[in-house]
Coordinates of C-alpha atoms in Angstrom, one line a residue:
M6 CA 116.0 30.0 -30.5
H7 CA 112.8 28.0 -29.9
V8 CA 110.0 27.6 -32.3
S9 CA 106.8 29.5 -31.4
F10 CA 103.4 27.9 -31.2
S11 CA 100.1 29.1 -32.6
S12 CA 96.9 27.5 -31.4
Q13 CA 94.9 25.6 -34.1
S14 CA 92.0 23.3 -33.6
R15 CA 89.5 21.3 -35.6
A16 CA 85.9 20.9 -35.0
G17 CA 84.7 17.7 -33.4
G18 CA 87.1 17.7 -30.5
S19 CA 90.3 17.0 -32.4
Q20 CA 93.4 19.0 -33.3
A21 CA 95.6 18.5 -36.4
P22 CA 99.3 19.0 -36.9
D23 CA 100.5 22.3 -38.3
C24 CA 104.3 22.0 -38.7
F25 CA 106.9 19.4 -39.3
A26 CA 110.7 19.0 -39.1
P27 CA 113.2 16.4 -40.3
S28 CA 115.4 14.7 -37.7
L29 CA 117.6 11.7 -36.9
P30 CA 116.3 8.8 -34.9
D31 CA 118.6 9.3 -31.9
E32 CA 118.4 13.1 -31.9
P33 CA 116.9 14.6 -28.8
L34 CA 113.5 16.2 -29.3
A35 CA 114.7 19.3 -27.3
K36 CA 117.4 19.9 -29.9
V37 CA 114.8 19.7 -32.8
L38 CA 112.5 22.1 -31.0
A39 CA 115.3 24.5 -30.5
D40 CA 116.2 24.6 -34.2
S41 CA 113.4 26.8 -35.7
A42 CA 115.1 26.7 -39.1
R43 CA 114.1 23.1 -39.6
W44 CA 110.4 23.7 -39.1
R45 CA 108.0 24.1 -42.0
C46 CA 104.3 24.6 -41.7
D47 CA 103.2 23.2 -45.1
L48 CA 102.5 19.6 -44.1
S49 CA 101.9 18.5 -47.7
A50 CA 105.6 19.1 -48.3
A51 CA 106.6 16.5 -45.7
S52 CA 109.1 14.0 -47.2
L53 CA 109.9 10.4 -46.4
A54 CA 113.6 11.1 -47.1
P55 CA 114.6 11.8 -43.5
N56 CA 114.9 8.8 -41.2
R57 CA 112.8 10.6 -38.7
T58 CA 110.0 13.2 -39.1
V59 CA 108.8 15.2 -36.2
I60 CA 105.3 16.8 -36.3
R61 CA 103.8 19.4 -34.0
I62 CA 100.2 19.5 -33.0
P63 CA 99.1 22.6 -31.0
V64 CA 96.7 22.2 -28.1
D65 CA 93.8 24.6 -27.9
P66 CA 94.2 26.4 -24.6
D67 CA 90.5 27.1 -24.4
G68 CA 89.4 23.6 -25.3
T69 CA 89.2 20.3 -23.6
V70 CA 92.6 18.7 -22.7
P71 CA 93.3 16.0 -25.4
R72 CA 93.7 12.5 -24.1
F73 CA 94.9 10.5 -27.1
F74 CA 97.2 10.8 -30.1
S75 CA 95.8 9.0 -33.2
S76 CA 96.9 8.2 -36.7
V77 CA 96.8 5.5 -39.4
P78 CA 98.4 2.1 -38.7
I79 CA 101.2 2.4 -41.2
V80 CA 104.1 2.2 -38.8
A81 CA 107.5 0.6 -39.4
G82 CA 109.6 2.3 -36.7
D83 CA 109.2 3.7 -33.2
I84 CA 107.0 6.6 -32.3
V85 CA 108.0 9.1 -29.6
V86 CA 105.2 11.3 -28.1
A87 CA 106.1 14.4 -26.0
L88 CA 104.2 17.2 -24.4
V89 CA 105.8 20.7 -24.4
D90 CA 104.9 23.9 -22.6
K91 CA 104.6 27.4 -24.0
D92 CA 108.4 27.9 -23.8
S93 CA 109.0 24.7 -25.9
R94 CA 110.3 22.8 -23.0
I95 CA 109.5 19.1 -22.9
L96 CA 107.3 18.2 -20.0
T97 CA 107.2 14.5 -20.6
E98 CA 107.8 12.1 -23.4
K99 CA 107.4 8.4 -24.1
R100 CA 108.6 6.0 -26.8
F101 CA 106.4 3.3 -28.3
S102 CA 107.5 0.4 -30.6
P103 CA 105.2 -0.8 -33.4
V104 CA 104.5 -4.1 -31.5
E105 CA 103.4 -2.1 -28.4
I106 CA 100.9 0.1 -30.2
L107 CA 97.5 -1.6 -30.4
A108 CA 95.2 -0.8 -33.2
A109 CA 91.9 0.9 -32.3
P110 CA 88.7 -1.0 -32.8
L111 CA 87.4 1.7 -35.1
D112 CA 88.1 3.5 -38.4
N113 CA 91.5 2.0 -39.3
R114 CA 93.5 4.0 -36.7
F115 CA 95.5 3.6 -33.6
L116 CA 95.3 5.4 -30.3
I117 CA 98.1 6.3 -28.0
P118 CA 97.2 7.7 -24.5
L119 CA 99.1 11.0 -24.0
P120 CA 101.6 11.0 -21.1
A121 CA 100.2 12.5 -17.9
T122 CA 101.5 15.9 -16.7
K123 CA 100.5 18.4 -14.0
R124 CA 101.5 21.4 -16.0
Q125 CA 99.5 22.8 -18.9
S126 CA 100.9 21.7 -22.3
K127 CA 100.8 24.0 -25.3
A128 CA 101.6 21.4 -28.0
V129 CA 102.2 17.7 -28.6
I130 CA 105.3 16.7 -30.4
V131 CA 105.3 13.3 -32.2
A132 CA 108.4 11.8 -33.8
F133 CA 108.1 9.0 -36.4
D134 CA 111.2 6.9 -36.9
Y135 CA 111.6 5.5 -40.4
P136 CA 108.2 6.6 -41.7
I137 CA 106.9 4.7 -44.7
N138 CA 103.8 6.7 -45.6
P139 CA 103.1 10.4 -45.6
S140 CA 99.5 9.7 -44.3
L141 CA 101.1 9.2 -40.9
F142 CA 101.6 13.0 -40.7
L143 CA 98.6 14.1 -42.7
R144 CA 96.1 12.1 -40.7
S145 CA 97.6 12.5 -37.2
R146 CA 95.1 13.9 -34.7
L147 CA 94.7 14.7 -31.0
L148 CA 91.5 13.4 -29.6
D149 CA 89.6 14.6 -26.5
S150 CA 87.9 11.2 -26.0
N151 CA 87.9 7.6 -27.3
P152 CA 85.8 7.7 -30.4
I153 CA 84.6 4.1 -29.9
N154 CA 82.2 5.4 -27.3
E155 CA 80.5 7.9 -29.7
P156 CA 77.0 7.0 -31.2
Q157 CA 78.2 7.5 -34.8
S158 CA 81.0 5.0 -34.2
V159 CA 78.4 2.4 -33.2
R160 CA 76.3 3.1 -36.2
L161 CA 79.4 2.7 -38.5
L162 CA 80.3 -0.6 -36.9
L163 CA 76.7 -1.8 -37.4
V164 CA 76.8 -0.9 -41.1
V165 CA 80.2 -2.6 -41.6
A166 CA 78.9 -5.7 -39.8
I167 CA 76.0 -5.8 -42.3
V168 CA 78.5 -5.6 -45.1
C169 CA 80.5 -8.4 -43.6
G170 CA 77.3 -10.5 -43.4
L171 CA 76.6 -9.8 -47.1
L172 CA 80.1 -11.1 -47.9
A173 CA 79.6 -14.2 -45.9
M174 CA 76.4 -15.3 -47.7
P175 CA 77.9 -15.7 -51.2
M176 CA 80.9 -17.4 -49.6
A177 CA 78.6 -20.0 -48.0
Y178 CA 76.7 -20.3 -51.3
N179 CA 79.9 -21.0 -53.2
I180 CA 81.1 -23.5 -50.6
A181 CA 77.8 -25.4 -50.8
F182 CA 77.9 -25.6 -54.6
Y183 CA 81.5 -26.4 -55.2
P184 CA 81.2 -30.1 -54.4
V185 CA 78.5 -30.3 -57.1
L186 CA 80.2 -28.2 -59.8
R187 CA 83.9 -28.2 -59.3
E188 CA 84.8 -25.0 -61.2
R189 CA 87.9 -22.9 -60.7
F190 CA 86.0 -19.6 -60.6
V191 CA 84.0 -20.9 -57.6
V192 CA 87.2 -21.4 -55.6
W193 CA 88.6 -18.0 -56.6
H194 CA 85.3 -16.3 -55.6
I195 CA 85.6 -18.0 -52.2
I196 CA 89.1 -16.7 -51.8
L197 CA 88.1 -13.2 -53.1
S198 CA 85.2 -13.1 -50.5
L199 CA 87.6 -14.2 -47.7
A200 CA 90.1 -11.5 -48.7
L201 CA 87.5 -8.8 -48.8
L202 CA 86.0 -10.0 -45.6
A203 CA 89.4 -9.7 -43.9
Q204 CA 90.0 -6.3 -45.4
C205 CA 86.6 -5.1 -44.2
L206 CA 87.1 -6.5 -40.7
L207 CA 90.6 -5.0 -40.4
S208 CA 90.0 -1.6 -41.9
S209 CA 86.8 -1.0 -39.9
G210 CA 88.3 -2.1 -36.6
I211 CA 85.7 -4.8 -36.0
A212 CA 88.4 -7.4 -35.8
M213 CA 90.0 -5.5 -32.9
H214 CA 86.8 -6.0 -30.8
F215 CA 87.7 -9.7 -30.7
I216 CA 91.5 -9.8 -30.8
D217 CA 94.3 -7.5 -29.9
L218 CA 96.4 -6.5 -32.9
S219 CA 99.5 -4.3 -32.9
V220 CA 99.8 -1.7 -35.6
E221 CA 102.5 -3.8 -37.2
Q222 CA 100.2 -6.8 -37.4
L223 CA 97.3 -4.7 -38.6
F224 CA 99.5 -3.1 -41.3
R225 CA 100.6 -6.5 -42.6
G226 CA 97.1 -7.9 -42.4
Q227 CA 95.7 -5.1 -44.5
V228 CA 98.4 -5.2 -47.1
I229 CA 98.2 -8.9 -47.5
S230 CA 94.4 -9.1 -47.6
F231 CA 94.2 -6.2 -50.1
G232 CA 96.9 -7.9 -52.3
M233 CA 95.0 -11.2 -52.1
A234 CA 91.7 -9.5 -53.0
V235 CA 93.2 -8.1 -56.2
A236 CA 94.9 -11.4 -57.0
A237 CA 91.7 -13.4 -56.5
M238 CA 89.7 -10.8 -58.4
C239 CA 91.9 -11.2 -61.5
A240 CA 92.0 -15.0 -61.2
F241 CA 88.2 -15.1 -60.7
T242 CA 87.6 -12.8 -63.7
E243 CA 89.9 -15.0 -65.9
A244 CA 88.2 -18.2 -64.8
F245 CA 84.7 -16.6 -64.8
I246 CA 84.7 -15.5 -68.4
E247 CA 83.4 -18.3 -70.6
P248 CA 85.8 -20.4 -72.7
G249 CA 86.4 -18.8 -76.1
K250 CA 85.2 -15.4 -74.9
L251 CA 88.7 -14.0 -73.9
N252 CA 91.8 -13.5 -76.0
P253 CA 94.1 -16.5 -75.2
V254 CA 97.1 -14.2 -74.7
L255 CA 95.1 -12.1 -72.2
R256 CA 93.9 -15.3 -70.4
K257 CA 97.5 -16.6 -70.1
I258 CA 98.7 -13.2 -68.7
M259 CA 95.8 -13.0 -66.3
R260 CA 96.8 -16.4 -64.8
W261 CA 100.2 -15.0 -63.8
V262 CA 98.7 -11.9 -62.1
P263 CA 97.9 -13.6 -58.8
L264 CA 101.5 -14.6 -58.3
W265 CA 102.7 -11.0 -59.1
M266 CA 100.2 -9.5 -56.7
V267 CA 100.9 -11.9 -53.8
S268 CA 104.7 -11.3 -54.3
V269 CA 104.1 -7.5 -54.2
A270 CA 101.9 -7.7 -51.1
M271 CA 104.2 -10.0 -49.2
G272 CA 107.2 -7.9 -50.0
H273 CA 105.6 -4.7 -48.9
A274 CA 104.1 -6.2 -45.8
F275 CA 107.2 -7.8 -44.4
F276 CA 109.9 -5.5 -45.8
P277 CA 108.3 -2.0 -45.8
T278 CA 111.6 -0.1 -45.3
V279 CA 113.8 -1.6 -48.0
L280 CA 113.1 1.3 -50.4
R281 CA 111.4 3.4 -47.7
A282 CA 111.4 6.8 -49.4
I283 CA 109.7 5.6 -52.6
Q284 CA 108.4 2.1 -51.6
V285 CA 104.8 3.2 -51.0
K286 CA 104.6 4.8 -54.5
L287 CA 106.2 1.7 -56.0
Y288 CA 103.8 -0.5 -54.2
Y289 CA 100.7 1.3 -55.4
A290 CA 102.2 1.8 -58.8
A291 CA 102.4 -2.0 -59.1
F292 CA 98.6 -2.1 -59.1
I293 CA 98.3 0.2 -62.1
P294 CA 99.2 -2.4 -64.9
V295 CA 96.9 -5.0 -63.1
L296 CA 93.9 -2.6 -63.2
V297 CA 94.6 -1.8 -66.8
L298 CA 94.9 -5.5 -67.7
L299 CA 91.7 -6.2 -65.9
V300 CA 89.8 -3.4 -67.8
I301 CA 91.3 -4.6 -71.1
S302 CA 90.2 -8.2 -70.4
L303 CA 86.7 -7.2 -69.5
I304 CA 86.4 -5.0 -72.6
N305 CA 87.8 -7.9 -74.7
G306 CA 85.2 -10.3 -73.1
L307 CA 82.4 -7.8 -73.9
Y308 CA 83.6 -7.5 -77.5
R309 CA 83.5 -11.3 -77.8
G310 CA 80.0 -11.5 -76.4
S311 CA 80.7 -12.7 -72.9
R312 CA 77.7 -12.4 -70.5
S313 CA 80.1 -13.0 -67.6
A314 CA 82.3 -10.1 -68.6
E315 CA 79.3 -7.8 -68.6
L316 CA 78.2 -8.8 -65.1
K317 CA 81.8 -8.6 -63.9
L318 CA 82.3 -5.1 -65.3
I319 CA 79.2 -3.9 -63.4
G320 CA 80.4 -5.5 -60.2
L321 CA 83.9 -4.1 -60.4
T322 CA 83.0 -0.5 -61.3
P323 CA 83.0 0.6 -57.6
F324 CA 86.3 -1.2 -57.1
F325 CA 87.8 0.7 -60.0
A326 CA 86.6 3.9 -58.5
M327 CA 87.9 3.0 -55.1
G328 CA 91.2 1.9 -56.6
G329 CA 91.5 5.1 -58.5
I330 CA 90.9 7.1 -55.3
R331 CA 93.4 5.1 -53.4
L332 CA 96.1 5.3 -56.0
V333 CA 95.7 9.1 -56.3
T334 CA 95.8 9.6 -52.6
M335 CA 98.8 7.4 -52.1
L336 CA 100.8 8.6 -55.1
F337 CA 99.9 12.2 -54.5
P338 CA 99.7 12.9 -50.7
G339 CA 98.1 16.2 -51.1
F340 CA 94.8 14.5 -51.7
S341 CA 92.7 13.3 -48.8
P342 CA 92.3 9.5 -48.7
E343 CA 89.1 9.6 -46.6
E344 CA 86.9 9.1 -49.6
A345 CA 88.3 5.6 -50.3
T346 CA 87.0 4.1 -47.0
P347 CA 83.2 4.4 -47.6
M348 CA 83.8 3.5 -51.3
L349 CA 85.3 0.2 -50.1
Y350 CA 82.1 -0.8 -48.4
V351 CA 80.0 0.2 -51.4
A352 CA 82.3 -1.7 -53.7
I353 CA 82.1 -4.8 -51.5
V354 CA 78.2 -4.8 -51.5
V355 CA 77.9 -4.2 -55.2
E356 CA 80.6 -6.7 -56.2
G357 CA 79.2 -9.3 -53.8
A358 CA 75.7 -9.0 -55.1
V359 CA 76.6 -8.9 -58.8
A360 CA 79.3 -11.6 -58.5
T361 CA 76.8 -13.9 -56.7
L362 CA 74.2 -13.4 -59.4
G363 CA 76.9 -14.0 -62.0
V364 CA 78.2 -17.2 -60.3
A365 CA 74.6 -18.5 -60.0
H366 CA 74.1 -17.7 -63.7
R367 CA 77.3 -19.5 -64.7
L368 CA 76.5 -22.5 -62.4
M369 CA 73.1 -22.9 -64.0
N370 CA 74.6 -22.7 -67.5
I371 CA 77.2 -25.3 -66.6
K372 CA 74.7 -27.5 -64.9
R373 CA 72.5 -27.3 -68.0
Q374 CA 75.5 -28.1 -70.2
R375 CA 76.4 -31.1 -68.0
D376 CA 72.9 -32.3 -67.9
D377 CA 72.7 -32.2 -71.7
A378 CA 76.1 -34.0 -71.9
L379 CA 74.9 -36.6 -69.4
A380 CA 71.7 -37.1 -71.3
E381 CA 73.7 -37.5 -74.5
T382 CA 76.0 -39.9 -72.8
R383 CA 73.0 -42.0 -71.5
I384 CA 71.7 -42.1 -75.1
F385 CA 75.0 -43.5 -76.3
E386 CA 75.2 -45.9 -73.4
D387 CA 71.7 -47.0 -74.1
L388 CA 72.6 -47.5 -77.8
A389 CA 75.7 -49.5 -76.7
E390 CA 73.5 -51.7 -74.5
R391 CA 70.7 -52.2 -77.0
D392 CA 70.5 -54.7 -79.9
P393 CA 70.2 -52.6 -83.0
L394 CA 68.0 -55.2 -84.8
T395 CA 65.4 -55.8 -82.1
G396 CA 65.8 -52.9 -79.7
L397 CA 66.2 -55.3 -76.8
L398 CA 68.9 -55.1 -74.2
N399 CA 72.1 -57.0 -75.2
R400 CA 74.3 -59.3 -73.2
R401 CA 76.7 -56.5 -72.2
A402 CA 73.9 -54.6 -70.5
I403 CA 72.8 -57.6 -68.4
E404 CA 76.3 -58.6 -67.4
R405 CA 77.1 -55.1 -66.2
N406 CA 73.9 -54.8 -64.1
F407 CA 73.3 -58.3 -63.0
E408 CA 74.1 -57.8 -59.3
Q409 CA 71.9 -54.7 -59.1
L410 CA 69.0 -56.5 -60.8
R411 CA 69.3 -59.5 -58.4
A412 CA 69.1 -57.0 -55.5
E413 CA 66.0 -55.5 -57.1
G414 CA 64.3 -58.9 -57.0
F415 CA 64.8 -60.3 -60.5
R416 CA 65.2 -64.0 -59.5
V417 CA 63.7 -65.9 -62.4
C418 CA 65.9 -66.4 -65.5
A419 CA 64.5 -67.9 -68.7
L420 CA 66.7 -68.7 -71.7
I421 CA 64.8 -69.0 -75.0
D422 CA 66.0 -70.4 -78.3
L423 CA 64.0 -70.6 -81.5
D424 CA 63.5 -74.1 -82.9
Y425 CA 65.0 -74.8 -86.4
F426 CA 65.7 -71.1 -87.0
K427 CA 68.7 -71.9 -89.2
S428 CA 66.3 -73.5 -91.7
I429 CA 64.3 -70.3 -92.0
N430 CA 67.5 -68.4 -92.9
D431 CA 68.5 -71.1 -95.4
S432 CA 65.0 -71.3 -97.0
Y433 CA 63.8 -67.6 -96.9
G434 CA 67.0 -65.6 -96.5
H435 CA 68.4 -63.5 -93.7
A436 CA 66.0 -60.6 -94.3
K437 CA 63.1 -62.9 -93.5
G438 CA 65.0 -64.2 -90.5
D439 CA 65.5 -60.7 -89.2
E440 CA 61.7 -60.1 -89.5
V441 CA 61.2 -63.2 -87.4
L442 CA 63.6 -61.9 -84.7
R443 CA 61.9 -58.5 -84.6
S444 CA 58.6 -60.2 -84.2
V445 CA 60.0 -62.4 -81.4
A446 CA 61.2 -59.2 -79.6
G447 CA 57.6 -57.9 -79.7
A448 CA 56.3 -61.2 -78.2
L449 CA 58.8 -60.9 -75.3
R450 CA 57.5 -57.5 -74.4
E451 CA 59.2 -55.7 -71.5
D452 CA 57.5 -54.2 -68.4
E453 CA 58.6 -53.0 -65.0
D454 CA 58.9 -56.6 -63.8
T455 CA 60.2 -58.2 -67.0
L456 CA 63.5 -57.6 -68.9
A457 CA 64.0 -59.0 -72.4
I458 CA 67.5 -59.5 -73.7
R459 CA 68.8 -60.7 -77.0
M460 CA 71.9 -62.8 -76.2
G461 CA 72.9 -63.4 -79.8
G462 CA 71.6 -65.1 -82.9
E463 CA 68.2 -66.6 -82.2
E464 CA 68.8 -66.8 -78.4
F465 CA 66.9 -64.6 -76.0
M466 CA 66.8 -64.3 -72.2
L467 CA 64.1 -63.1 -69.8
L468 CA 64.7 -61.8 -66.3
L469 CA 61.6 -61.6 -64.2
R470 CA 60.4 -60.8 -60.7
G471 CA 57.2 -61.3 -58.9
S472 CA 55.1 -64.2 -57.6
D473 CA 53.8 -65.2 -61.1
A474 CA 57.2 -64.7 -62.9
R475 CA 57.3 -68.4 -64.0
N476 CA 53.8 -68.2 -65.6
R477 CA 54.6 -64.9 -67.4
A478 CA 57.8 -66.4 -68.9
E479 CA 55.8 -69.4 -70.2
A480 CA 53.1 -67.1 -71.6
R481 CA 55.7 -65.1 -73.5
R482 CA 57.3 -68.3 -75.0
Q483 CA 54.0 -69.4 -76.3
A484 CA 53.2 -66.0 -77.6
I485 CA 56.1 -66.2 -80.0
T486 CA 54.3 -68.6 -82.4
R487 CA 51.2 -66.3 -82.6
H488 CA 53.2 -63.1 -83.0
V489 CA 55.4 -64.5 -85.8
A490 CA 52.4 -66.0 -87.6
I491 CA 50.8 -62.5 -87.6
D492 CA 53.8 -60.3 -88.3
V493 CA 55.8 -62.4 -90.8
V494 CA 54.1 -63.3 -94.1
G495 CA 55.1 -66.2 -96.3
L496 CA 56.4 -68.8 -93.8
D497 CA 55.2 -72.4 -94.4
R498 CA 55.6 -73.6 -90.9
P499 CA 55.0 -72.2 -87.4
V500 CA 57.9 -70.8 -85.4
T501 CA 58.2 -72.4 -82.0
A502 CA 60.7 -71.9 -79.1
S503 CA 62.2 -74.0 -76.4
M504 CA 63.0 -72.5 -73.0
G505 CA 65.1 -73.4 -70.0
L506 CA 63.9 -71.7 -66.8
L507 CA 65.7 -71.3 -63.5
E508 CA 64.0 -69.8 -60.4
M509 CA 66.5 -68.6 -57.8
A510 CA 65.4 -69.1 -54.2
E511 CA 65.0 -65.9 -52.2
R512 CA 67.2 -67.3 -49.5
G513 CA 69.5 -69.2 -51.8
P514 CA 73.1 -68.4 -52.7
Q515 CA 73.9 -64.7 -52.7
H516 CA 77.1 -64.7 -54.7
V517 CA 76.0 -66.3 -57.9
T518 CA 77.7 -64.8 -61.0
F519 CA 76.0 -64.2 -64.3
E520 CA 78.2 -66.8 -66.0
T521 CA 77.3 -69.5 -63.4
L522 CA 73.6 -68.7 -63.8
Y523 CA 73.9 -68.7 -67.6
T524 CA 75.6 -72.0 -67.7
R525 CA 72.9 -73.7 -65.6
V526 CA 69.9 -72.3 -67.5
D527 CA 71.7 -73.2 -70.7
R528 CA 71.7 -76.8 -69.6
L529 CA 68.0 -76.6 -68.9
L530 CA 67.4 -75.2 -72.3
Y531 CA 69.4 -78.1 -73.8
D532 CA 67.2 -80.5 -71.8
A533 CA 64.1 -78.9 -73.4
K534 CA 65.6 -79.2 -76.9
A535 CA 66.5 -82.8 -76.2
G536 CA 63.0 -83.5 -74.9
G537 CA 61.4 -82.7 -78.2
R538 CA 61.5 -78.9 -78.5
N539 CA 58.6 -76.4 -78.1
R540 CA 58.6 -76.9 -74.4
T541 CA 60.1 -75.6 -71.1
F542 CA 62.4 -77.3 -68.7
G543 CA 62.7 -75.6 -65.4
E544 CA 63.9 -76.0 -61.8
K545 CA 64.2 -74.0 -58.6
M546 CA 67.8 -73.3 -57.6
V547 CA 69.0 -73.9 -54.0
V548 CA 72.7 -74.6 -54.7
F549 CA 74.6 -75.1 -57.9
S550 CA 76.2 -78.4 -58.8
A551 CA 79.0 -78.9 -61.2
R552 CA 77.3 -81.9 -62.9
G553 CA 77.6 -82.5 -66.6
K554 CA 79.4 -80.4 -69.1
D555 CA 78.4 -77.4 -71.2
R556 CA 76.6 -78.9 -74.1
R557 CA 75.9 -75.7 -76.1
T558 CA 77.5 -77.2 -79.1
L559 CA 75.2 -80.1 -79.0
R560 CA 72.1 -77.9 -78.6
R561 CA 73.1 -75.7 -81.5
A562 CA 73.5 -78.7 -83.7
A563 CA 70.0 -79.6 -82.9

């Protein structure tokens, strides 16, 4: 007894299946057609338990002859397509393996050209070996023409291309900013954008306009990119929420979610038939605790006052809606999954816009915090390089920056020592001596061409640049006596200073160290002391000689 056919068609030039039957992979289709007891016409009751499921799609005798069979690219085994006549006799049939079936460049489907036959067919029989998803049966269609040529298809591709462009912009923004502010959430947002871009290109069919992908490759690409998107979304959320604004236990758990999601995605992509009858439900069920954890983390962040959690919740709301639709449609095949596709594009646009604003907000906050920290560090460094008594630079500062200062043109070095300063401390006390030192610092005033340094005790150094540097150094030495006389009350003698001055030739030695320079100018200072004090001894340096010995001990005794 053969199964009878009833004509059923859908608007828009496509026909949908009306009945199904379980079978074995090697069982002839003619035998299945002949066994009417197997056939059931409630497609929502189709099960994944049989190793082969056969569906029947009637052909409208008054309509256009269909040219393609189409379904979703969730294929693990072979597909056999056959045309039958009104007496249920097979006119022609052809087998396709998953690697032979190319994904269509539109709407997340594949197209198989129907076998040619001279006789009129009444139905198309399609057998799926080792099916892994009931959507294969529910979304199977016969098409009169290739939908890629229809105007609405072009409009859809244009919309998706715009969405892909919107994804690419924040990705470029993050790549540009990462070298400046090396934050983990920037890396995870780049990975999230890449995964969503891949998902968008694959699910819309745009990718197939540039490369040929089999349904097996497309299936793996979609599963992996979706799993990576969820993994990156969780990692980005954890890193994006400010320190102290997320429960430490939740933060620790969230850091393990990417490993879990990548493992689930890889397992389902490369081993889809291990638990074939229930694997799809297990796969989608694996996302439920992740979504729950994500929601709990965002709520916890909001409770703790996280601005980032607030922005992230707004951005992820469409994804939660899309995820809910996808979970319902996959766990309960009676529901149509068509609503999830446009929601994906809406979710991508909203998440991309909000996340980019959030990343910009966080980057500005981090930059502000780092600028404040750098400013504070500079203050401490400045304090470390300044003499606390006089406010002048100290020896540490000049030693660290000597090469740079030479390169900037500071070629005149003057070493100044107060005459008979020890007697001031002995006669008037160290407090009075400190007043004298502060007054001397005022006399050695700094400007953009003059640096004043307190080397220690009553010894000071000037580094100068400019054509009149020698005269400016001498003017400052002579100003010491006037400044101290005005600033320090109660001294019974004028305070004078001796100075050794060394002018480095512009074309002279280029590898003079600070210690070498200091040793030479110190000898000149000693000569000034030995020559009667309150005077300057100077010379212009061309090369250094090693004459004499360091007589600092003799000068200090003077």
